[in-house]
Coordinates of C-alpha atoms and ligand atoms in Angstrom, one line a residue:
M606 CA -104.7 4.3 38.5
S607 CA -102.2 3.8 35.7
Q608 CA -98.7 4.8 36.0
P609 CA -97.6 8.1 34.5
R610 CA -95.8 7.6 31.2
L611 CA -92.7 9.6 31.2
R612 CA -91.5 9.2 27.6
T613 CA -93.1 8.3 24.5
V614 CA -91.5 7.9 21.0
V615 CA -93.5 8.5 17.9
V616 CA -92.0 7.6 14.6
L617 CA -93.8 8.9 11.4
A618 CA -93.9 6.2 8.8
A619 CA -97.2 6.5 7.1
G620 CA -96.0 8.5 4.0
E621 CA -95.9 6.8 0.5
G622 CA -92.5 8.2 -0.6
K623 CA -94.0 8.6 -4.2
R624 CA -90.6 9.8 -5.6
M625 CA -89.0 6.3 -4.6
K626 CA -91.4 4.9 -7.5
S627 CA -91.4 1.6 -5.5
A628 CA -93.7 -1.2 -4.5
L629 CA -92.0 -1.2 -1.2
P630 CA -93.0 1.7 1.2
K631 CA -90.0 4.1 1.4
V632 CA -89.3 3.6 5.1
L633 CA -88.7 -0.3 4.3
H634 CA -85.8 0.4 1.8
P635 CA -82.6 -0.8 3.3
I636 CA -79.3 0.8 3.7
L637 CA -76.3 -1.2 5.3
G638 CA -78.1 -3.7 7.4
R639 CA -81.3 -1.9 8.5
T640 CA -84.4 -0.3 6.9
L641 CA -84.6 3.4 6.9
L642 CA -87.2 2.9 9.7
G643 CA -84.9 0.4 11.4
H644 CA -82.1 2.9 11.6
V645 CA -84.5 5.6 13.2
L646 CA -85.9 3.2 15.7
A647 CA -82.2 2.2 16.7
A648 CA -81.3 5.9 17.1
A649 CA -84.5 6.3 19.2
E650 CA -83.5 3.3 21.5
P651 CA -81.6 5.3 24.3
V652 CA -84.5 7.4 24.9
A653 CA -85.7 4.4 26.8
A654 CA -89.4 5.2 26.1
D655 CA -92.2 3.5 27.8
R656 CA -94.0 3.3 24.6
T657 CA -92.8 3.4 21.0
L658 CA -95.6 4.2 18.5
V659 CA -95.0 3.9 14.7
V660 CA -97.5 5.7 12.6
V661 CA -98.3 3.5 9.6
G662 CA -100.4 4.1 6.6
H663 CA -99.0 3.4 3.0
G664 CA -98.0 -0.3 2.9
A665 CA -99.3 -0.5 6.6
D666 CA -99.2 -4.4 6.5
Q667 CA -95.7 -4.6 5.2
V668 CA -94.5 -2.0 7.7
T669 CA -96.2 -3.7 10.6
A670 CA -94.8 -7.0 9.8
H671 CA -91.3 -5.5 9.7
L672 CA -91.8 -4.0 13.0
G673 CA -92.6 -7.4 14.3
E674 CA -89.2 -8.7 12.9
V675 CA -86.9 -5.9 14.0
A676 CA -88.7 -4.0 16.8
G677 CA -91.1 -6.1 18.9
H678 CA -91.5 -3.3 21.4
A679 CA -92.9 -0.8 18.8
E680 CA -96.5 -0.6 18.2
P681 CA -98.1 0.3 14.9
V682 CA -100.7 2.9 14.8
L683 CA -102.7 3.2 11.8
Q684 CA -103.1 6.5 9.9
A685 CA -105.4 5.4 7.2
E686 CA -105.5 8.7 5.3
Q687 CA -102.5 10.9 5.5
H688 CA -103.3 14.6 6.3
G689 CA -99.9 15.6 7.3
T690 CA -97.3 15.3 10.2
G691 CA -99.6 17.0 12.7
H692 CA -102.4 14.7 12.0
A693 CA -100.2 11.7 12.2
V694 CA -98.9 12.7 15.7
R695 CA -102.5 13.5 16.8
I696 CA -103.6 10.1 15.8
A697 CA -100.6 8.5 17.7
L698 CA -101.3 10.4 20.8
E699 CA -105.0 9.4 20.6
S700 CA -103.8 5.9 21.2
A701 CA -101.5 6.9 24.1
P702 CA -104.0 8.9 26.3
D703 CA -101.9 8.5 29.5
A704 CA -98.7 9.8 27.8
T705 CA -97.1 12.5 29.9
G706 CA -93.6 14.0 30.1
T707 CA -91.8 13.9 27.0
V708 CA -92.9 12.9 23.5
V709 CA -90.1 12.4 21.1
V710 CA -91.1 12.5 17.4
L711 CA -89.0 11.4 14.6
N712 CA -89.5 11.4 10.9
G713 CA -89.1 7.7 9.7
D714 CA -86.8 8.6 6.7
V715 CA -83.9 9.9 8.5
P716 CA -81.5 7.1 8.7
L717 CA -78.2 8.8 9.5
L718 CA -79.5 10.2 12.8
R719 CA -77.2 9.2 15.6
A720 CA -78.6 7.9 19.0
G721 CA -76.2 10.4 20.8
T722 CA -77.9 13.3 19.0
V723 CA -81.4 12.1 20.1
T724 CA -80.3 11.7 23.6
E725 CA -78.7 15.2 23.5
L726 CA -81.9 16.7 22.1
V727 CA -84.1 15.2 24.8
A728 CA -81.7 16.1 27.6
A729 CA -81.5 19.7 26.4
H730 CA -85.4 19.8 26.0
E731 CA -86.0 18.4 29.5
A732 CA -83.4 20.6 31.2
A733 CA -84.9 23.7 29.6
G734 CA -88.3 22.6 30.6
A735 CA -89.3 23.5 27.0
A736 CA -92.7 23.1 25.5
A737 CA -91.1 22.1 22.3
T738 CA -87.5 21.6 21.0
V739 CA -86.7 21.0 17.2
L740 CA -83.4 19.4 15.9
A741 CA -82.1 21.8 13.3
A742 CA -79.0 22.0 10.9
E743 CA -77.2 24.4 8.9
V744 CA -77.2 22.9 5.3
A745 CA -75.6 24.1 1.9
D746 CA -78.7 23.3 0.0
P747 CA -82.0 23.6 2.1
T748 CA -84.3 22.8 -1.1
G749 CA -87.6 21.1 -0.1
L750 CA -87.1 21.5 3.7
G751 CA -88.9 23.4 6.3
R752 CA -86.9 26.6 7.4
I753 CA -86.1 27.7 11.0
V754 CA -87.4 31.3 11.3
R755 CA -85.7 33.1 14.2
G756 CA -86.9 36.4 15.7
A757 CA -84.7 39.5 16.5
D758 CA -83.6 37.8 19.8
G759 CA -82.5 34.7 18.0
G760 CA -85.2 32.6 19.4
L761 CA -87.4 30.3 17.3
E762 CA -90.4 32.3 15.9
Q763 CA -91.7 29.6 13.5
I764 CA -91.1 26.8 11.2
V765 CA -92.1 27.4 7.7
E766 CA -92.4 24.8 4.9
E767 CA -90.5 25.7 1.7
R768 CA -93.7 26.1 -0.4
D769 CA -95.0 28.7 2.2
T770 CA -91.9 30.7 2.4
T771 CA -91.4 34.3 1.5
P772 CA -88.4 34.9 -0.4
A773 CA -86.5 36.1 2.5
Q774 CA -87.3 32.9 4.4
R775 CA -86.4 30.8 1.4
A776 CA -82.8 32.2 1.8
I777 CA -82.5 30.7 5.2
R778 CA -80.2 27.6 5.3
E779 CA -81.1 26.6 8.8
I780 CA -83.6 23.7 8.4
N781 CA -86.0 21.5 10.4
A782 CA -84.6 17.8 10.6
G783 CA -88.1 16.5 11.4
I784 CA -86.9 15.4 15.0
Y785 CA -88.6 16.8 18.0
A786 CA -89.1 16.6 21.7
F787 CA -92.4 18.1 23.0
D788 CA -94.1 18.3 26.3
A789 CA -96.9 15.7 26.1
G790 CA -99.7 17.8 27.5
L791 CA -98.9 21.0 25.8
L792 CA -98.5 19.0 22.5
R793 CA -101.9 17.4 22.8
D794 CA -103.6 20.9 23.4
A795 CA -101.6 22.4 20.4
L796 CA -102.4 19.5 18.0
G797 CA -106.1 20.1 18.5
K798 CA -105.8 23.7 17.4
L799 CA -103.9 22.9 14.1
S800 CA -105.4 24.4 11.0
T801 CA -104.9 23.2 7.3
D802 CA -104.4 26.6 6.1
N803 CA -101.4 26.2 4.1
D804 CA -100.1 25.2 0.5
Q805 CA -100.9 21.4 0.9
G806 CA -104.0 21.7 3.0
E807 CA -102.3 19.5 5.6
E808 CA -102.1 19.6 9.4
Y809 CA -98.3 20.5 9.8
L810 CA -96.7 19.4 13.1
T811 CA -94.2 22.3 12.7
D812 CA -97.1 24.8 13.1
V813 CA -97.2 23.8 16.8
F814 CA -93.8 25.8 17.2
G815 CA -95.5 28.9 15.9
Q816 CA -98.5 28.4 18.3
F817 CA -96.0 28.0 21.3
A818 CA -93.9 30.9 20.4
A819 CA -96.8 33.1 20.0
T820 CA -98.4 32.2 23.5
G821 CA -95.0 32.6 25.2
E822 CA -94.1 29.1 25.8
T823 CA -90.4 28.0 25.8
V824 CA -89.5 26.8 22.3
A825 CA -85.9 25.7 21.7
V826 CA -83.7 24.8 18.7
H827 CA -81.0 22.1 19.2
V828 CA -78.5 22.3 16.3
A829 CA -77.0 19.2 15.1
A830 CA -73.1 19.2 15.0
D831 CA -73.2 16.9 12.0
A832 CA -75.6 18.2 9.3
T833 CA -75.6 14.8 7.3
E834 CA -77.5 13.2 10.4
T835 CA -80.5 15.2 9.5
L836 CA -80.7 14.2 5.8
G837 CA -83.9 12.7 4.7
C838 CA -84.6 10.3 1.8
N839 CA -87.1 11.0 -0.9
D840 CA -85.7 9.2 -4.0
R841 CA -83.3 6.5 -4.8
V842 CA -80.5 9.1 -5.7
E843 CA -80.7 10.3 -2.3
L844 CA -80.8 6.8 -0.9
A845 CA -77.6 6.0 -2.6
A846 CA -75.9 9.2 -1.2
L847 CA -77.1 8.4 2.3
R848 CA -75.7 4.8 1.8
R849 CA -72.2 6.2 0.9
L850 CA -72.3 8.7 3.8
L851 CA -73.3 5.8 6.3
R852 CA -70.6 3.7 4.7
D853 CA -67.9 6.2 5.2
R854 CA -69.1 6.7 8.8
V855 CA -69.1 2.9 9.6
N856 CA -65.6 2.4 7.9
E857 CA -64.2 5.4 9.8
G858 CA -65.4 4.1 13.1
W859 CA -63.8 0.6 12.5
M860 CA -60.5 2.0 11.4
R861 CA -60.3 3.9 14.6
T862 CA -61.0 0.8 16.6
G863 CA -58.0 -0.8 14.9
V864 CA -59.3 -2.4 11.8
T865 CA -57.4 -2.0 8.4
I866 CA -59.7 -1.1 5.5
L867 CA -57.6 -1.0 2.3
D868 CA -60.1 0.7 0.1
P869 CA -63.0 2.4 2.2
A870 CA -64.7 3.4 -1.1
T871 CA -65.5 -0.1 -2.2
T872 CA -66.0 -1.6 1.5
W873 CA -69.6 -1.9 2.5
I874 CA -70.0 -2.9 6.2
D875 CA -73.5 -3.1 7.6
V876 CA -74.1 -1.4 10.9
T877 CA -74.8 -4.8 12.5
V878 CA -71.4 -6.3 11.8
T879 CA -68.5 -6.6 14.3
L880 CA -64.8 -6.7 13.5
G881 CA -61.7 -7.6 15.8
R882 CA -58.4 -5.6 16.2
D883 CA -56.1 -5.9 13.4
A884 CA -58.6 -7.5 11.1
V885 CA -57.8 -6.5 7.4
V886 CA -60.6 -6.0 4.9
D887 CA -59.5 -5.6 1.3
Q888 CA -61.3 -3.9 -1.4
N889 CA -64.6 -4.8 -3.0
T890 CA -66.0 -6.4 0.0
Q891 CA -69.4 -6.5 1.6
L892 CA -70.0 -7.6 5.2
C893 CA -73.6 -8.0 6.0
G894 CA -76.0 -8.8 8.6
A895 CA -74.8 -10.7 11.7
T896 CA -71.3 -11.2 10.3
A897 CA -68.6 -11.1 13.0
V898 CA -64.9 -10.9 11.9
G899 CA -62.3 -11.9 14.4
P900 CA -59.0 -10.3 15.4
A901 CA -56.2 -10.4 12.7
A902 CA -58.4 -12.2 10.2
M903 CA -58.1 -11.2 6.7
V904 CA -61.2 -10.7 4.5
G905 CA -61.3 -9.9 0.7
P906 CA -60.8 -8.6 -1.8
D907 CA -64.0 -9.3 -3.9
T908 CA -65.8 -10.9 -0.9
T909 CA -69.3 -11.0 0.4
L910 CA -70.2 -12.4 3.8
I911 CA -73.7 -12.6 5.0
D912 CA -74.4 -13.7 8.6
T913 CA -71.0 -15.3 8.6
T914 CA -68.5 -15.7 11.5
V915 CA -64.8 -15.6 10.7
G916 CA -62.4 -16.7 13.6
A917 CA -59.1 -14.9 14.6
G918 CA -56.4 -15.1 12.0
A919 CA -58.4 -16.8 9.3
T920 CA -58.2 -15.8 5.7
V921 CA -61.2 -15.3 3.5
L922 CA -60.3 -14.6 -0.2
R923 CA -62.7 -13.9 -3.2
T924 CA -65.5 -15.8 -1.5
H925 CA -69.3 -15.6 -1.2
A926 CA -70.5 -16.9 2.1
V927 CA -74.1 -17.1 3.8
G928 CA -74.6 -18.4 7.3
A929 CA -71.2 -19.9 7.5
N930 CA -68.8 -20.4 10.3
V931 CA -65.0 -20.1 9.6
G932 CA -62.8 -21.1 12.4
P933 CA -59.8 -19.6 13.7
G934 CA -56.9 -19.7 11.4
A935 CA -58.8 -21.4 8.7
S936 CA -58.5 -20.5 5.1
V937 CA -61.1 -20.0 2.5
G938 CA -60.9 -19.4 -1.2
P939 CA -59.9 -17.9 -3.7
Y940 CA -63.4 -18.5 -5.4
A941 CA -65.2 -20.4 -2.8
Y942 CA -69.0 -20.6 -1.9
L943 CA -69.9 -21.3 1.7
R944 CA -73.6 -21.8 2.2
P945 CA -75.7 -22.1 5.4
E946 CA -74.3 -24.3 8.1
A947 CA -70.8 -24.8 6.5
T948 CA -68.6 -25.0 9.4
L949 CA -64.8 -24.9 9.2
R950 CA -62.9 -25.9 12.4
E951 CA -59.6 -24.3 13.4
K952 CA -57.1 -24.2 10.6
A953 CA -59.3 -26.2 8.1
K954 CA -59.0 -25.2 4.4
V955 CA -61.6 -24.8 1.8
G956 CA -59.9 -23.8 -1.6
T957 CA -60.6 -22.8 -5.0
F958 CA -64.0 -23.5 -6.7
V959 CA -65.3 -25.4 -3.6
E960 CA -68.9 -25.2 -2.5
V961 CA -69.7 -26.2 1.0
K962 CA -73.3 -26.6 2.4
K963 CA -74.5 -27.8 5.9
S964 CA -71.1 -29.5 6.5
E965 CA -68.4 -29.7 9.1
I966 CA -64.7 -29.5 7.9
G967 CA -62.7 -30.8 10.8
E968 CA -59.7 -29.2 12.4
G969 CA -56.9 -28.9 9.9
A970 CA -58.7 -30.8 7.2
K971 CA -58.3 -29.8 3.7
V972 CA -60.7 -29.5 0.7
P973 CA -58.4 -27.7 -1.7
H974 CA -60.0 -27.8 -5.1
L975 CA -63.1 -28.1 -7.3
T976 CA -65.3 -29.9 -4.8
Y977 CA -68.9 -30.0 -3.8
V978 CA -69.3 -30.8 0.0
G979 CA -73.1 -31.2 1.2
D980 CA -74.5 -32.8 4.2
A981 CA -71.1 -34.2 5.5
T982 CA -68.9 -34.4 8.5
I983 CA -65.2 -34.4 7.6
G984 CA -62.7 -35.4 10.3
A985 CA -59.8 -33.6 11.5
R986 CA -56.8 -33.6 9.0
A987 CA -58.6 -35.4 6.4
N988 CA -57.7 -34.6 2.8
I989 CA -60.3 -34.5 0.1
G990 CA -58.7 -34.7 -3.3
A991 CA -59.7 -32.4 -6.3
G992 CA -63.0 -33.0 -8.0
T993 CA -64.5 -35.0 -5.2
L994 CA -68.3 -34.8 -5.0
F995 CA -70.3 -35.4 -2.0
V996 CA -73.4 -37.1 -3.6
N997 CA -75.9 -36.0 -1.0
Y998 CA -79.1 -36.0 -3.0
D999 CA -80.9 -39.1 -4.7
G1000 CA -83.7 -36.9 -6.1
V1001 CA -85.9 -37.4 -3.2
R1002 CA -83.8 -37.4 0.1
K1003 CA -80.7 -35.7 1.3
S1004 CA -78.2 -38.1 3.0
H1005 CA -75.1 -37.5 5.1
T1006 CA -71.5 -38.6 4.5
T1007 CA -69.0 -39.0 7.2
V1008 CA -65.3 -39.1 6.4
G1009 CA -63.0 -40.0 9.4
E1010 CA -60.1 -38.4 10.9
A1011 CA -57.1 -38.3 8.6
A1012 CA -58.7 -40.1 5.8
F1013 CA -57.5 -39.5 2.4
V1014 CA -60.0 -39.3 -0.6
G1015 CA -58.3 -39.3 -4.0
C1016 CA -59.3 -37.0 -6.8
D1017 CA -62.4 -37.3 -8.9
T1018 CA -64.3 -39.3 -6.3
S1019 CA -68.0 -39.4 -5.7
L1020 CA -69.0 -40.3 -2.1
V1021 CA -72.7 -41.5 -2.5
A1022 CA -74.5 -40.8 0.6
P1023 CA -75.4 -42.2 3.1
V1024 CA -71.8 -43.5 3.2
E1025 CA -68.8 -43.3 5.7
V1026 CA -65.1 -43.5 5.0
G1027 CA -63.4 -44.6 8.2
A1028 CA -60.6 -43.0 10.1
G1029 CA -57.4 -43.2 8.4
A1030 CA -59.0 -45.0 5.3
Y1031 CA -58.0 -44.3 1.6
V1032 CA -60.2 -43.9 -1.4
A1033 CA -58.6 -44.4 -4.8
A1034 CA -59.0 -41.5 -7.3
G1035 CA -61.9 -41.9 -9.7
S1036 CA -64.0 -44.1 -7.5
A1037 CA -67.8 -43.9 -7.0
I1038 CA -68.1 -45.1 -3.3
T1039 CA -71.5 -46.5 -2.4
R1040 CA -70.5 -48.7 0.6
D1041 CA -68.7 -47.8 3.6
V1042 CA -64.8 -48.0 3.7
P1043 CA -63.7 -49.4 7.0
P1044 CA -61.0 -47.5 8.9
G1045 CA -57.5 -48.0 7.6
A1046 CA -58.8 -49.8 4.5
L1047 CA -58.5 -48.8 0.7
G1048 CA -61.8 -48.3 -1.1
V1049 CA -61.5 -48.7 -4.8
T1050 CA -64.3 -49.0 -7.4
R1051 CA -62.1 -47.8 -10.4
A1052 CA -61.9 -50.0 -13.4
Q1053 CA -58.4 -51.5 -14.1
Q1054 CA -56.4 -49.9 -16.8
R1055 CA -55.3 -51.7 -19.9
N1056 CA -53.5 -50.3 -22.8
V1057 CA -54.4 -51.1 -26.3
E1058 CA -50.9 -51.0 -28.1
G1059 CA -50.8 -49.1 -31.4
W1060 CA -54.5 -48.2 -31.4
V1061 CA -53.7 -44.5 -32.4
L1062 CA -51.8 -45.4 -35.5
R1063 CA -54.7 -48.0 -36.7
R1064 CA -57.7 -45.9 -35.7
R1065 CA -56.5 -42.4 -35.8
A1066 CA -54.2 -42.6 -38.7
G1067 CA -53.2 -39.2 -40.2
T1068 CA -53.9 -37.2 -37.0
R1069 CA -51.4 -35.2 -35.0
S1070 CA -51.6 -37.7 -32.3
A1071 CA -50.7 -40.4 -34.7
A1072 CA -47.6 -38.4 -36.0
A1073 CA -46.7 -37.7 -32.4
A1074 CA -46.8 -41.4 -31.6
E1075 CA -44.6 -42.3 -34.7
R1076 CA -42.1 -39.6 -33.5
A1077 CA -42.2 -41.4 -30.1
G1078 CA -41.1 -44.6 -31.7
V1079 CA -44.5 -46.4 -32.4
T1080 CA -44.3 -48.4 -35.6
D1081 CA -46.7 -50.1 -37.9
G1082 CA -45.4 -53.4 -36.4
A1083 CA -46.3 -52.4 -33.0
A1084 CA -49.7 -51.4 -34.1
A1085 CA -50.3 -54.9 -35.9
A1086 CA -49.1 -56.7 -32.7
G1087 CA -51.6 -54.9 -30.7
A1088 CA -54.5 -55.5 -33.1
A1089 CA -53.5 -59.4 -33.1
E1090 CA -53.5 -59.4 -29.4
R1091 CA -56.8 -57.8 -29.3
A1092 CA -58.3 -60.2 -31.8
G1093 CA -57.1 -63.1 -29.7
R1094 CA -58.6 -61.8 -26.3
E1095 CA -61.8 -59.9 -26.9
T1096 CA -65.2 -61.3 -26.7
P1097 CA -67.0 -61.2 -30.2
G1098 CA -68.9 -57.9 -31.0
A1099 CA -66.9 -55.6 -28.8
S1100 CA -65.2 -52.9 -30.8
E1101 CA -61.8 -51.2 -30.2
G1102 CA -63.8 -48.2 -29.5
E1103 CA -65.7 -49.8 -26.6
A1104 CA -62.6 -51.1 -25.3
I1105 CA -61.4 -47.8 -24.0
H1106 CA -64.5 -47.4 -22.0
R1107 CA -64.4 -50.8 -20.4
G1108 CA -62.4 -52.1 -17.5
S1109 CA -62.2 -54.4 -14.6
V1110 CA -61.4 -54.3 -10.8
A1111 CA -58.3 -52.4 -10.0
G1112 CA -55.2 -54.3 -9.0
E1113 CA -54.1 -54.8 -5.6
G1114 CA -50.8 -53.3 -4.8
R1115 CA -51.3 -50.1 -6.6
P1116 CA -52.9 -47.7 -4.0
A1117 CA -54.1 -44.4 -4.6
S1118 CA -51.2 -42.3 -3.2
G1119 CA -49.5 -39.2 -4.1
D1120 CA -50.5 -39.6 -7.9
T1121 CA -54.3 -39.6 -7.2
A1122 CA -54.8 -36.9 -4.6
T1123 CA -53.7 -33.4 -4.3
E1124 CA -52.0 -31.3 -1.5
Ligands
LIG1727 C1 -91.2 17.5 7.0 C2 -91.3 18.8 7.8 C3 -90.3 19.8 7.4 C4 -88.8 19.2 7.5 C5 -88.7 17.8 6.9 C6 -87.5 17.0 7.2 C7 -93.7 19.0 8.1 C8 -95.0 19.8 7.9 N1 -92.6 19.4 7.5 O1 -91.3 17.8 5.5 O2 -90.3 21.0 8.0 O3 -87.7 20.0 7.0 O4 -89.9 17.0 7.3 O5 -87.3 16.0 6.4 O6 -93.7 18.3 9.2 N2 -95.9 11.3 7.5 C9 -96.9 10.6 8.1 N3 -98.3 11.0 7.9 C10 -98.6 12.0 7.1 C11 -97.6 12.7 6.6 C12 -96.3 12.4 6.7 O7 -96.7 9.6 8.7 O8 -99.7 12.2 7.0 C13 -94.5 10.8 7.6 C14 -93.7 10.4 6.4 O9 -93.8 9.1 6.3 C15 -92.4 10.9 6.7 C16 -92.5 12.0 7.7 O10 -93.8 11.9 8.2 O11 -91.6 9.7 7.4 C17 -92.2 13.2 7.0 O12 -93.2 13.4 6.0 P1 -92.8 14.2 4.7 O13 -93.9 14.0 3.9 O14 -91.5 13.6 4.2 O15 -92.5 15.6 5.2 P2 -91.6 16.8 4.5 O16 -92.4 17.3 3.5 O17 -90.3 16.1 4.1
LIG1728 MG1 -89.6 14.2 3.7

């Protein structure tokens, strides 16, 4: 003998949502971290149902795949042709023949519904021993919604779809939210008796209430304290309005737990995000997915964080980050791009116009300006000069670069992976490093500088540079001396023009120090 099933959740999600004008089924449109359907499933979670059935039809494959991703416990039930909400629930219950106790039905397009409201509805329903309980709300504009028609004693008489209303019923502002609790056995019987005698020729779930009221079963109305919870979504204008309402709700929630949000109107925090106390979020900021912002961290303005962790006291300014991990006290931006697996250890710095991918920046290490770091490990307290490129890709393979603890890489350097710069080593500015630099060594590949005296007066006569050189005391004599020196030294065929592109090995004794790297 099978166990009695005490609670079953049925989510209606087979409709097309024509007015969305979208290739995506309506219930899969996202707002703030979940799809419409995902929000409804989350609200139904505390019902602790034995089974959760989701009626799918339009875009059934897409909706089913989505369920697999976000709600492994939910079972899709196919309603191949959509003959109305009553028909949908009937099909769902056919696949749950052992359902007893309470059946909770939710429209799949009511994303602002709170879990607490569903719990209250079910508790009220079960306490009253009702045959059916509907969630209702008093709204300013009931257009398009089913009306709650009450009898002289104030009890529910029937639910009437707008297109089937009399003028007097049409004036009612108490509406059906599309969220219900039913007694399973009574519901099953009632669904078998539904007619299609209405303006749409559909089986209306709502007609079950009229049936029960007429046969003297207990029907109850649970009025939602916050009518915004019951708002459905039929087109993209409504979708945007729901998104704004949810944004305000989420922001308010975080502010009440001790987060400062400087401009709530331009701050969009997914319901899946967490923030620590005294975190500050500045304007035009989106926090998405599995993002977690630690206590007293500062994020924004103009920042998007997706699946990114920000440690306590860190600062993230005008940054786009995806799948990154910013350690406590670290500093990012302005204008940084952190890509998946970018990890900044405690107090590390990634500065302006820096892109980091799949790399670790060690504790207190600095990458302050204009740098690409890919597939690298940078040791603690290392300093990477402006314009350094971690050359990780040879057109076929990605390779790794290691920079040791407290190493110092001069500006405009290419580190051609695979390569290692040892602990405490220096790399001279402008070097292309293709071989390892041992710990404590200076790596230099830069050409030695030579100056061709008087070149500008000879080769750029009449320019503003030549005039400036003359004002600086350069004379025709110096120019001539430079030409003579060049004639005596250069190999045949080499032109003066080439000379400025040529070079030789850098001299010893002129290490890349303060002049070649940046703080
Ligand atoms: C329904 C209610 C209405 C209520 C409104 C609240 C009925 C008859 N009417 O109207 O009283 O005020 O919701 O939003 O129930 N669906 C299916 N299969 C179907 C038909 C619909 O799965 O055959 C799903 C839809 O995908 C949607 C939900 O059921 O998620 C509601 O359907 P919809 O067509 O939006 O009903 P409304 O006309 O809005
Ligand atoms: Mg609807």
